[in-house]
Coordinates of C-alpha atoms in Angstrom, one line a residue:
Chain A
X13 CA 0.0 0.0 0.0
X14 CA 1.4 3.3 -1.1
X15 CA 0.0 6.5 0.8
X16 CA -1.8 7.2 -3.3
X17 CA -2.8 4.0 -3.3
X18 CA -6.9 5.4 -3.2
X19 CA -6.0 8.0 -6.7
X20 CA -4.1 4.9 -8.4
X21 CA -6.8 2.4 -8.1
X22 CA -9.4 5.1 -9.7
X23 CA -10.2 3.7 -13.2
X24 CA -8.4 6.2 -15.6
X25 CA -5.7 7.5 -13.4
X26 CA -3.4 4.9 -12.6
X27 CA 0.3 4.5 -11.5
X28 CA 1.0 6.9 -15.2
X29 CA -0.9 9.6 -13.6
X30 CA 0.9 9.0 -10.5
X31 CA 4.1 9.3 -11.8
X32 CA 2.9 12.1 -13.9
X33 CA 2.1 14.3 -10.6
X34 CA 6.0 12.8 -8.7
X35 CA 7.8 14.6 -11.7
X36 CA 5.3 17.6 -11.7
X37 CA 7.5 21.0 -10.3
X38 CA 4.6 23.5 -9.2
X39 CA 4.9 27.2 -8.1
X40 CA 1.9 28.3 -5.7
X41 CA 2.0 32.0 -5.3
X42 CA 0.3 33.0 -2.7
X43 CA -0.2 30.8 0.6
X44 CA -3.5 32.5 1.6
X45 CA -7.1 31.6 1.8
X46 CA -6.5 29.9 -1.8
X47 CA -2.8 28.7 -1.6
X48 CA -3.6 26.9 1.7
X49 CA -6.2 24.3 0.2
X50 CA -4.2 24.3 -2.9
X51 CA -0.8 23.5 -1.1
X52 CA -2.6 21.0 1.2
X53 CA -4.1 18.9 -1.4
X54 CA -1.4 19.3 -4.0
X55 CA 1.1 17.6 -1.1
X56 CA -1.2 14.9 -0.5
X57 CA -1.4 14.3 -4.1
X58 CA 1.9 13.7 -4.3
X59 CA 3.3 16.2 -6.9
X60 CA 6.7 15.9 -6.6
X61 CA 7.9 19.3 -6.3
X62 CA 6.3 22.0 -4.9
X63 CA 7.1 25.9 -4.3
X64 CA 5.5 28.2 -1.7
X65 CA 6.2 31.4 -2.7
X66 CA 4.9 34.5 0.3
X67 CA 6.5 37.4 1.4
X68 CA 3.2 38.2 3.9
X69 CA 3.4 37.0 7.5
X70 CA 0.3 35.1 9.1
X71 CA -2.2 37.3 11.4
X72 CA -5.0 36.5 13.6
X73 CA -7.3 37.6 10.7
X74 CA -6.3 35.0 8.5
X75 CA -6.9 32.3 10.4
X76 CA -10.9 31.7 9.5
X77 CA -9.7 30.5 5.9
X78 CA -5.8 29.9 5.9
X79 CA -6.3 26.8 6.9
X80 CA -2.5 25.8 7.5
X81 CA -2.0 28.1 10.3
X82 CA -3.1 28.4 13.9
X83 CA -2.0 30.6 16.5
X84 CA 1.0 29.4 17.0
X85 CA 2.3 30.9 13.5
X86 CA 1.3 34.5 14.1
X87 CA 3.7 36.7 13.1
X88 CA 5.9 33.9 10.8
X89 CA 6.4 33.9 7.1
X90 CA 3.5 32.3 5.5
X91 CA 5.5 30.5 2.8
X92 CA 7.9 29.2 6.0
X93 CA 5.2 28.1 8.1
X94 CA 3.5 26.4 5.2
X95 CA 6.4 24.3 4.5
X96 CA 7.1 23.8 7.6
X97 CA 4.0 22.0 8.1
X98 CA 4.1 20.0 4.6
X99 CA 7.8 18.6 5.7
X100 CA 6.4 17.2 9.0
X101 CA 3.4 15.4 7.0
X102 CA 5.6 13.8 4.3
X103 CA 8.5 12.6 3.3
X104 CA 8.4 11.9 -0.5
X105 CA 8.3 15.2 -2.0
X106 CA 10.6 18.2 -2.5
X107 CA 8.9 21.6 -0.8
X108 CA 10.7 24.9 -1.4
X109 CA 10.3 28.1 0.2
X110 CA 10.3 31.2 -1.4
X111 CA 9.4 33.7 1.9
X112 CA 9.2 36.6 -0.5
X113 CA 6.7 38.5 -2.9
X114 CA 6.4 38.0 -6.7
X115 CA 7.9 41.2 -8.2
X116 CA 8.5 42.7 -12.1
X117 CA 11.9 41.8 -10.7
X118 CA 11.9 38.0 -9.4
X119 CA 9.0 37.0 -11.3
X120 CA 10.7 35.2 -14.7
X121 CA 13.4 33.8 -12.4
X122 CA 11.0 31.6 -10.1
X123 CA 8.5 31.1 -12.3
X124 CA 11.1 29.7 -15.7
X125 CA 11.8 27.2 -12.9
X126 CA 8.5 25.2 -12.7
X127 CA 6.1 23.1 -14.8
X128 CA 2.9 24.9 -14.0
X129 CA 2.1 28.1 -11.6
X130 CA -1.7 28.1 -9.0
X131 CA -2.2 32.0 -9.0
X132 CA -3.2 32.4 -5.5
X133 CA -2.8 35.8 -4.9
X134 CA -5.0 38.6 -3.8
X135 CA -4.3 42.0 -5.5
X136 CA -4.8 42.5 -9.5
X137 CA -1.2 44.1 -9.8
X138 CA 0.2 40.8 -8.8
X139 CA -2.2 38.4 -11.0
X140 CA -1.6 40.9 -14.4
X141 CA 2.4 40.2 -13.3
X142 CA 1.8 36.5 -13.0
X143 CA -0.2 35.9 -16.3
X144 CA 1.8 38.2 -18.5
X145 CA 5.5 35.9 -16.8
X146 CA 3.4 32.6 -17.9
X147 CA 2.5 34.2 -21.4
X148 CA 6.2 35.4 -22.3
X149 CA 7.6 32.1 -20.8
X150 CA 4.9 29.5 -22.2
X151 CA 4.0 28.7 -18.7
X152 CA 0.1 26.9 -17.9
X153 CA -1.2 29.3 -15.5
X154 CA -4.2 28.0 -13.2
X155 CA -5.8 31.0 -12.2
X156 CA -8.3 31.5 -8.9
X157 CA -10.0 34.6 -7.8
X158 CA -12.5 35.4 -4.9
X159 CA -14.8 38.1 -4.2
X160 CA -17.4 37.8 -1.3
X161 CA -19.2 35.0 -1.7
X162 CA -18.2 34.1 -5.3
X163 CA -15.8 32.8 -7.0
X164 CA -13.6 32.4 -10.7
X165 CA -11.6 29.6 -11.9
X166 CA -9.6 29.1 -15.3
X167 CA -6.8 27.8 -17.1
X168 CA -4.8 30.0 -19.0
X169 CA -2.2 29.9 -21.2
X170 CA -2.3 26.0 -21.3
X171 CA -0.8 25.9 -25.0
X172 CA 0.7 28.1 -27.3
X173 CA -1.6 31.1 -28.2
X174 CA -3.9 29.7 -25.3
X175 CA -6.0 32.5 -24.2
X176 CA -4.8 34.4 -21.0
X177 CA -6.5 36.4 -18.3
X178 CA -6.0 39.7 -20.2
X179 CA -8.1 38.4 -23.0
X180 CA -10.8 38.8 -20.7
X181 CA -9.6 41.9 -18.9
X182 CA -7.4 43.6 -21.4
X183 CA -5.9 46.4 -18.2
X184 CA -6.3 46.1 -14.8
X185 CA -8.9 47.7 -12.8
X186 CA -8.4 50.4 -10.3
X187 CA -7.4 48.2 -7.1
X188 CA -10.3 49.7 -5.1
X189 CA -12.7 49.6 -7.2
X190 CA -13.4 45.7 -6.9
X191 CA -12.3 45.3 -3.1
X192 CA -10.3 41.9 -1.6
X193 CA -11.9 40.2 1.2
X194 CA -9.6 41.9 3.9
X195 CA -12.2 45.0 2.6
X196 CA -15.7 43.1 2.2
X197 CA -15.1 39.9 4.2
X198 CA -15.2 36.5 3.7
X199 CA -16.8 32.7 4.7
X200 CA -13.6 30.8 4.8
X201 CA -14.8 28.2 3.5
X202 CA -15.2 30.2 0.6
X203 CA -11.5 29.9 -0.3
X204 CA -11.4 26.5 0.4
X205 CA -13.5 25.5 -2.2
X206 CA -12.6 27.6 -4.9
X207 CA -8.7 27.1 -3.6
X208 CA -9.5 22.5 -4.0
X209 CA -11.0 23.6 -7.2
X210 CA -8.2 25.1 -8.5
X211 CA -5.9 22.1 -7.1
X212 CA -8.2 19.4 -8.8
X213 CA -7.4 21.5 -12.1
X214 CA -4.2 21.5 -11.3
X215 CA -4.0 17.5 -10.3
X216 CA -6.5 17.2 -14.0
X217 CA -3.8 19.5 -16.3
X218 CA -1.1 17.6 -15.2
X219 CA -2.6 13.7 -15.6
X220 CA -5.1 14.2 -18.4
X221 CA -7.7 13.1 -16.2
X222 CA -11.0 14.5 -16.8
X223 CA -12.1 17.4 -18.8
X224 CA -10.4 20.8 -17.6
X225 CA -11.3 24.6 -17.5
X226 CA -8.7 25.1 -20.1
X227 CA -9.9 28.4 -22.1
X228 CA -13.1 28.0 -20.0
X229 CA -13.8 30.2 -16.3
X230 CA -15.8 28.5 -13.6
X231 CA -18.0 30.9 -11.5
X232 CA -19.3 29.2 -8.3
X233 CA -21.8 31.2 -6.2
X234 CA -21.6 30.0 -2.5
X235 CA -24.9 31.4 -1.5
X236 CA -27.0 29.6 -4.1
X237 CA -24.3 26.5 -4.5
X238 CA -25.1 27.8 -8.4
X239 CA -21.6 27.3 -10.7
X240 CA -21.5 28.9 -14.4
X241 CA -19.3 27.9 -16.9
X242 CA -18.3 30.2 -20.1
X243 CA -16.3 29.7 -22.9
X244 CA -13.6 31.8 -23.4
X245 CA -12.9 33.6 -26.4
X246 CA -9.3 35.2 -27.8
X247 CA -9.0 39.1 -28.3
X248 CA -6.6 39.7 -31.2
X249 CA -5.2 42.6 -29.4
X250 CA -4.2 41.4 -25.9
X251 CA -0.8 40.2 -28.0
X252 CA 0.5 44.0 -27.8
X253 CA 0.0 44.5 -23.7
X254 CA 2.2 41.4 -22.7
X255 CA 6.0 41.9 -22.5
X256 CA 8.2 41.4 -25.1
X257 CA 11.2 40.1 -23.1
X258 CA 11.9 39.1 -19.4
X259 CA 13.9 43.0 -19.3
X260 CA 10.6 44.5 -20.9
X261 CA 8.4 42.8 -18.0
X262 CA 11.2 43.2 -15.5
X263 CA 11.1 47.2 -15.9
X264 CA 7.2 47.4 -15.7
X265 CA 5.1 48.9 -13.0
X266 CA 3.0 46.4 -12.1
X267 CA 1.1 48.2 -9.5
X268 CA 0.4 51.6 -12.0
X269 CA -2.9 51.5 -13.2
X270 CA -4.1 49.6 -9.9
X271 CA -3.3 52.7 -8.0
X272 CA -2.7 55.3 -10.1
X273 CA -4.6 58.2 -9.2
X274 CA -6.0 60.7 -11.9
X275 CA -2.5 63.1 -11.7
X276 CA 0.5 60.9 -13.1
X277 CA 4.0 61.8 -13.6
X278 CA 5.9 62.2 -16.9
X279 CA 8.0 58.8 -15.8
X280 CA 5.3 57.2 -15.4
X281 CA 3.2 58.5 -18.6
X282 CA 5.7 57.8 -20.8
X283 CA 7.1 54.1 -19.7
X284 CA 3.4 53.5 -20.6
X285 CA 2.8 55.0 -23.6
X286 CA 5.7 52.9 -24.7
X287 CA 4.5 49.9 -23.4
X288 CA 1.1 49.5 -25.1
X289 CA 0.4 51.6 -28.4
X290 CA -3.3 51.7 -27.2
X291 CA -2.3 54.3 -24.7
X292 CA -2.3 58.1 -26.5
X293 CA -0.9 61.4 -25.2
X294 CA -2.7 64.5 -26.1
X295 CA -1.4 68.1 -26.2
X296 CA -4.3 70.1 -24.3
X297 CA -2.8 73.5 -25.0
X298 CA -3.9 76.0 -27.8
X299 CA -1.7 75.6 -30.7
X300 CA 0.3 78.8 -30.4
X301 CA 1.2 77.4 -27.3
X302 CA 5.3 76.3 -27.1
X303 CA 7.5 74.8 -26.1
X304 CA 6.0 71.8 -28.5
X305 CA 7.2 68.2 -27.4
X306 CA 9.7 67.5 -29.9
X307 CA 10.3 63.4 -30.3
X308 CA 7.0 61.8 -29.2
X309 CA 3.6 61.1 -30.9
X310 CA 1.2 62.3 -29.3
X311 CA -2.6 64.5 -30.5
X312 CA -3.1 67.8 -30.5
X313 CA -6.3 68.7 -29.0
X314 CA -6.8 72.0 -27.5
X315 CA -9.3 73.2 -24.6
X316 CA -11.1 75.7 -27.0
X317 CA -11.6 72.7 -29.0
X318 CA -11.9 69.6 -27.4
X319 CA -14.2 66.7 -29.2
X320 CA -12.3 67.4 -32.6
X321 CA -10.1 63.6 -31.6
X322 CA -13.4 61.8 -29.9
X323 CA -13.0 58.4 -32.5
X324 CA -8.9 58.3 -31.2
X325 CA -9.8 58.5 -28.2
X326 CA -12.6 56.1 -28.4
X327 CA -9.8 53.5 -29.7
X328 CA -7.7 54.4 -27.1
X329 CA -7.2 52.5 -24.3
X330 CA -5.6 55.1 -21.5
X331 CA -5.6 58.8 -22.5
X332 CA -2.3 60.7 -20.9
X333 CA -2.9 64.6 -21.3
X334 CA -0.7 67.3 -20.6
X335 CA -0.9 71.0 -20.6
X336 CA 1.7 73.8 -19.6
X337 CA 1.8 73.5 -16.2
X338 CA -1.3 70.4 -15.4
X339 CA -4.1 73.1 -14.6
X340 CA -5.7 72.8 -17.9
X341 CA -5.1 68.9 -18.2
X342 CA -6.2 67.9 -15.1
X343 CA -9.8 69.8 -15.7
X344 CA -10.2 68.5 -19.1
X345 CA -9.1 64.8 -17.9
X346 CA -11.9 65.2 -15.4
X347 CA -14.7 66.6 -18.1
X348 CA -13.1 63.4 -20.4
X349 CA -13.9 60.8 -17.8
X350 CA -17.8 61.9 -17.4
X351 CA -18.3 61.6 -21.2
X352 CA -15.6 58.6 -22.2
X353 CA -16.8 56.0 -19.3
X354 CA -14.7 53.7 -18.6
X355 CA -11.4 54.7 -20.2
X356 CA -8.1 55.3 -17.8
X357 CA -8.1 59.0 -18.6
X358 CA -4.8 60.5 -16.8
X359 CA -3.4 64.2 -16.5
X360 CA 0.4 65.0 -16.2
X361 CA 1.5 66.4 -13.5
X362 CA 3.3 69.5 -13.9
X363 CA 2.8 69.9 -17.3
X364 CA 5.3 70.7 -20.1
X365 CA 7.3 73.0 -17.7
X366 CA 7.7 70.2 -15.0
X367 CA 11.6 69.4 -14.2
X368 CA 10.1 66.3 -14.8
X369 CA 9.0 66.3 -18.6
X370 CA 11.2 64.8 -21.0
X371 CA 12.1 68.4 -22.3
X372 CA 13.6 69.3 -19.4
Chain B
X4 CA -44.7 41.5 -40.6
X5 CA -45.3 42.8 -37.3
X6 CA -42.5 43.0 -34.2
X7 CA -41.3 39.5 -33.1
X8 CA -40.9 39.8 -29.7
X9 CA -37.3 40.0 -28.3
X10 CA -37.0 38.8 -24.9
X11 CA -33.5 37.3 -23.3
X12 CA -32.0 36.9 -19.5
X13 CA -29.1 39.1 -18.0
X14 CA -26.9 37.2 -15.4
X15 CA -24.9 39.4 -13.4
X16 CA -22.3 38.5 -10.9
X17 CA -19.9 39.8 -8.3
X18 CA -20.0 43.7 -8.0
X19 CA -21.9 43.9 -11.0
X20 CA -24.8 42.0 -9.2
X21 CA -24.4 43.9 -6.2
X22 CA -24.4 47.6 -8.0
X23 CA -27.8 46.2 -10.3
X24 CA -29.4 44.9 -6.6
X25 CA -30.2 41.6 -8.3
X26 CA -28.5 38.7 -9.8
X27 CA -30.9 38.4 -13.0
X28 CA -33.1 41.1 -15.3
X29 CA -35.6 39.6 -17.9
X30 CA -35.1 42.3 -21.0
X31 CA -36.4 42.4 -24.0
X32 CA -36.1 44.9 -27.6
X33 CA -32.5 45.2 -27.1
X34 CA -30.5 43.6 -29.8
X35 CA -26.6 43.8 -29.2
X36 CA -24.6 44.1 -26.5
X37 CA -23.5 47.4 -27.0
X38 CA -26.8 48.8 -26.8
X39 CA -27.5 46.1 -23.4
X40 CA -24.4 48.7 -22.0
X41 CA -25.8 51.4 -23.1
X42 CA -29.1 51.0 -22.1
X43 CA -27.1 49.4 -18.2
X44 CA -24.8 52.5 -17.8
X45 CA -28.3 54.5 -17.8
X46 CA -30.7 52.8 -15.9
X47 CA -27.6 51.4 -13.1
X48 CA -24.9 54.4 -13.6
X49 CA -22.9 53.0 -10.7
X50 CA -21.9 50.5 -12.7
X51 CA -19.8 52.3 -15.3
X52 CA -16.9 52.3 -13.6
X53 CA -16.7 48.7 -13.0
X54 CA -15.1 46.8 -15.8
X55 CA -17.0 44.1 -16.9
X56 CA -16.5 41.1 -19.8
X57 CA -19.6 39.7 -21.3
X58 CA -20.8 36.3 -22.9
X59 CA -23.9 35.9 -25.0
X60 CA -25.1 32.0 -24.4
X61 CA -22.1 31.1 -22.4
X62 CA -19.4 32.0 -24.7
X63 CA -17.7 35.5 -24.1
X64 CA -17.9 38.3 -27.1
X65 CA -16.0 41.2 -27.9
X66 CA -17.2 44.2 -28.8
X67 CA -20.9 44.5 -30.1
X68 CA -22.4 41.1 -30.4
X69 CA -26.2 40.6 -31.6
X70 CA -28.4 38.9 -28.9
X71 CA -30.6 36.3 -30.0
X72 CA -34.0 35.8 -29.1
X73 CA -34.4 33.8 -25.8
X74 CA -30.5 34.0 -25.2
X75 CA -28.4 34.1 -21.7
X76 CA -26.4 37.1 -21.5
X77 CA -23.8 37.0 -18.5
X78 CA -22.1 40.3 -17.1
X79 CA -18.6 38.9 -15.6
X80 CA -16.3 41.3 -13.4
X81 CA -13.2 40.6 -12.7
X82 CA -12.2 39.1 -8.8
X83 CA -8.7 39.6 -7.3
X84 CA -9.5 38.7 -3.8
X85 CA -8.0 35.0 -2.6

């Protein structure tokens, strides 16, 4: 009798599925209310190799759904205490800690290391980082997300061309405007069942056993105990927003459009702009107006007459405008916002004359 | 030929649910789903600021799809929480 002896005798899975899951090298980021059910059940599985990758410590509030922990871990590094626990349970299989956070800068080195990454994070600056390292890397990408008493689960990126999570949500979402649970609160079990979800997909992707939520999402209401499945579809123009190369990715800010407020600096505006040729810059002063901005592309639309560019900026996906000094931009980005909804609509701070700007 | 009537279902979920007070709106004349957002952002205007993908019948659609008659149109925010 081995310890998977239950899994092997299942018609269809077999010692090949077993062995399948011993060579399997997994990377949960994230050892919170979804990386605890997903770490748990991967272990028992047997995969043979799995990472725990947190830079958060454990608090008393996480203990309704991070199921590892008790008391007795307060204040230690999740990712520590995690593995801590999964090396007293079992012998035959490699745990590695990673006690820090995924960053723009770590990301392609830990993540080029395993077979398959369980998104288990809680922030959308972290899961656009994680999708967009699995895209440029060819990386499967099993994606959970919670929000009250719902919750999403997908594969992404499981082949070549695969769709991803921006083909669904092209640019992130203003961090508060869909709040995490430590903001609306949370059933713990909650996370426990979309977290042994997203580990059966995991345990399915990895064996062929099944039928998986590759291209599909999963919604799962815990109220009604209603799920809803859609098919996902691929958006020809999510290509464009993912990283070229591991430098291109690794000198991104993650966290901009999560927090960025409606004033943005010219650093900022312009490391965009070249990112992702949906983004446009506009020139909100009158044409007489100098110093011009010599070098980029940008629109010229000034305040006297301002719908003159509405079908650019229709295209567009964020709008960066700047004036002389970010007065003039920073009114008009406001009036832009009330008639474009829904469009990232920034103003530059200082304007042309910052120290800042790119003339200066 | 006189009009066939056009009636389909609206399935909302997470915030979008909460903002519309309800999980599910029976519609009907409305034939795409740019005109369903139109016709949303007006009647619910707390919603415009929440992104939102779509799918028509269970498959997700990019810009301005036609609804069918008797079809299930979902309204899917994103989630980050875990």
């Amino acid at each position: 009798m081995s310890r998977f002896s239950r899994q092997v005798i299942l018609p269809g899975f077999g010692p090949e599925a077993q062995s399948k899951l011993k060579k399997a090298k997994v990377l949960v980021i994230g050892a919170g209310g979804l990386g605890c059910p997903n770490i748990l059940y991967l272990a028992a599985a047997g995969i043979g190799n799995i990472a725990i990758m947190d830079g958060d410590t454990v608090s008393e509030s996480n203990l309704n759904r991070q199921v590892i922990f008790g008391e007795a871990e307060i204040g230690i590094n999740k990712a520590e205490a995690a593995a801590h626990y999964l090396k007293s349970k079992y012998s035959d299989i490699q745990i590695h800690t990673i006690p820090e956070f995924i960053s723009p800068s770590n990301a392609v080195s830990w993540i080029s290391q395993y077979d398959i990454i369980v998104d288990g994070s809680d922030n959308f600056a972290t899961r656009y980082l994680v999708n967009d390292t699995c895209v440029l890397l060819g990386k499967p990408l099993v994606f959970a997300a919670i929000y009250q008493n719902e919750g999403q689960v997908a594969i992404f990126n499981a082949y070549k061309y695969a769709i991803n999570y921006r083909d669904l949500y092209p640019e992130p979402p203003k961090e508060n405007d869909i709040p995490n649970c430590s903001e609306t609160g949370v059933l713990g079990v909650l996370p426990g069942i979309i977290g042994t979800i997203q580990a059966a997909e995991t345990i399915k992707f990895l064996t062929g056993y099944g039928n998986n939520l590759v291209d599909k999402m999963l919604y799962y209401n815990l109220l009604t105990q209603q799920t809803y499945q859609i098919e996902l579809s691929k958006n020809e123009n999510t290509m464009s927003l993912i990283p070229e190369s591991p430098e291109e990715l690794a000198s991104r800010n993650y966290a901009f459009f999560c927090d960025a407020e409606e004033g943005v600096s010219w650093n900022d505006a312009l490391r965009e702009l070249k990112n992702n040729p949906q983004h446009i810059l506009i020139d909100v002063r009158e044409p007489h107006e100098t110093p011009k901005l010599l070098g980029y592309k940008y629109f010229s639309m000034p305040v006297s007459n301002s719908y003159e560019i509405s079908s650019e900026i229709e295209k567009a996906e964020s709008i960066f405008l700047f004036c002389q000094s970010g007065i003039r931009s920073l009114r008009m980005a406001r009036d832009l916002k009330k008639k474009f909804i829904g469009k990232n609509i920034y103003s530059i701070l200082g304007g042309i004359e910052s120290p800042e700007s790119p003339l200066n | 030929m006189g009009s066939v009537e056009h009636k389909f279902k609206v399935l909302a979920f997470g915030m979008i649910a909460e903002k519309l007070k309800t999980s599910e709106l029976e519609l009907e004349g409305i034939p795409s789903t740019e005109v369903l957002k139109g016709y949303l952002f007006q009647q619910y205007p707390e919603i415009k600021d929440t992104k939102f993908s779509i799918s028509v019948n269970r498959k997700q659609v990019k810009g301005d799809s036609p609804i069918p008659n008797e079809a299930e149109v979902a309204l899917l925010p994103p989630f980050s929480g875990g």
